Amino acid sequence: YLLDRTDQTGYTALRDDINKVDAIAQVFPVFFILVAALMCFNTMTRMIEEERTQIGILSSLGYSRLKIIHSYIFYVLIATILGVTIGLLVGYTTIPNIIYNIYHTNYILPDLIVQVKWGPFALIVGITILLMCVVTIFAVMKELSEKPAVLLRPKAPKMGKKVLLERVPILWKHFTFTWKVTSRNIFRYKKRVFMTIIGILGCTALLLTGFGLRDDINRLGSLQYGELIHYDAVVGLKTKATTIAPELQQVFAKSKVDKTISIYQETMKFYAEEENHDVYMMAFPNNEDVSEFITLRLPEDQEEVKIQDDGVVITAKMAQLLGAEKDDFIKVRNSQNELFVLHVTDIVENYTMHYIYMNEVYYREIFGSDMEYNVIMIKGLDVKEDAFAQDLINSGTVTSVNFTSDNTALFDRMVDGLNQIIYLIIIAASMLAFVVLYNLTAINIMERMREIATLKVLGFYDKEVSSYVYRETFLLTVLGSFIGLIVGIALHRYVMLVAETDDIMFLKQIEPLSYLYAFVITILLSAVIQIFTYFKLKKIDMISSLKSVE
């Protein structure tokens, strides 16, 4: 046989895992970058609009447009370089170590050596600086398009106009004064509304995806080794047999084994998506109840199925790779590279590895010989596993003992590692949401300083002023969160499809509590920011509303 390294399961598994991480890394940064870019655009635009008077003074004193733009570019470059430096330091140290340590649970890997690839490094720095410079130039040129005399005066407030709700008198007349003002302001400042909704949408979608990933990964273990697999151990025999050896019967009696079933198991291969995949073929006796050891049920309606005399039952991931459906025929090869064509009678639920189940009648039809047993499944042990394994080895009749508890422990270690990535995503999304909300709230207050001061002069209390300002932010946060939950469903499903390996199948389902967590975290962050900015509102001087702006 001529075999290359793609026929080595360890190599292909590691390569697939690397490809999945690479694919996920192309999804999440896009959302973070889009939200961050919107916030940077909004921040720089607002900062330059607030300094329109200074731009007007410089322009009237004879400074050229190039020099005025240069002064803001210099400020932007300093802030951008500092931010990029800190971000890259964290990106090159913390995140790679977390991800690399996860795969230490599945593979024997050398120590991580982080090397800076100058191509991606230059691309990240170049795009960031270019983005910030383009935004700055665009904002300054927009202001410089007006005459200096116009720039020296404050920007005229946007004209008020009737909103859609006002055209529904039955509804509008039941609004209080504050709610009418809130409705008008929301429709009046469309840019701020758009920025807030997009920012919250992206953060909520990322949070929901993180929680959805956690749901999928944490449920796999209980489903696979709790609801589908019921046996406690699999014992491999040295020689094929038709009955259980007396030595083994003595060990089983001593260990008070509840039930056993003798089967034939062989590792075979199937070719799909330009690769060979391992599949465990299990043949069961005709008169045995398989459901006591393995639950065979349909993925859609959870209906249990039986192994038929005219075909095999295969697992869902294998069917997906082959593109096979019920009543199709599939091809597999044994260790001697002999080809066998099998009829598929049912496709059952399974989440790790690939399995083919058949009975003794169909085994005899396919392989042309009577079935002999080489594996014993055991259910119910009344002794410690180490002592039981030692007794089996001492009997001289077994070659291997595989405990389900060991598989569960290995899976749990993998889940713990993956949870670290998930918590990293959740924390990063929460921090991004905090920055977005604080930025937009602070800008909202700065834009309306005179308006807020005027309200204070008119006799509004601090709590009334706060509710007047925060009501808009809260409504937009709730709206953005609901839209974000919808977007998060699609993002979660895409990430799950990308993250699946050839041997693992995810549920692609989000628990109801995860929707609640993503929504509540966003609302809580909004509430925390309102507490922070409440003191800024209290410090606004009422006299500022009486000052002339001319």
XYZ file of C-alpha atoms in Angstrom, residues 53-63 68 147-149 151-152:
17
model
C -14.886 77.064 16.105
C -11.157 76.337 16.438
C -11.049 75.191 12.810
C -12.791 78.458 11.828
C -10.226 80.520 13.772
C -7.282 78.710 12.160
C -8.837 79.099 8.731
C -9.535 82.820 9.250
C -5.929 83.377 10.431
C -4.658 82.079 7.092
C -3.695 78.500 7.902
C -5.206 72.189 9.688
C -16.685 79.646 5.252
C -14.714 80.710 8.361
C -17.490 83.109 9.384
C -17.487 77.995 11.414
C -17.014 80.648 14.096
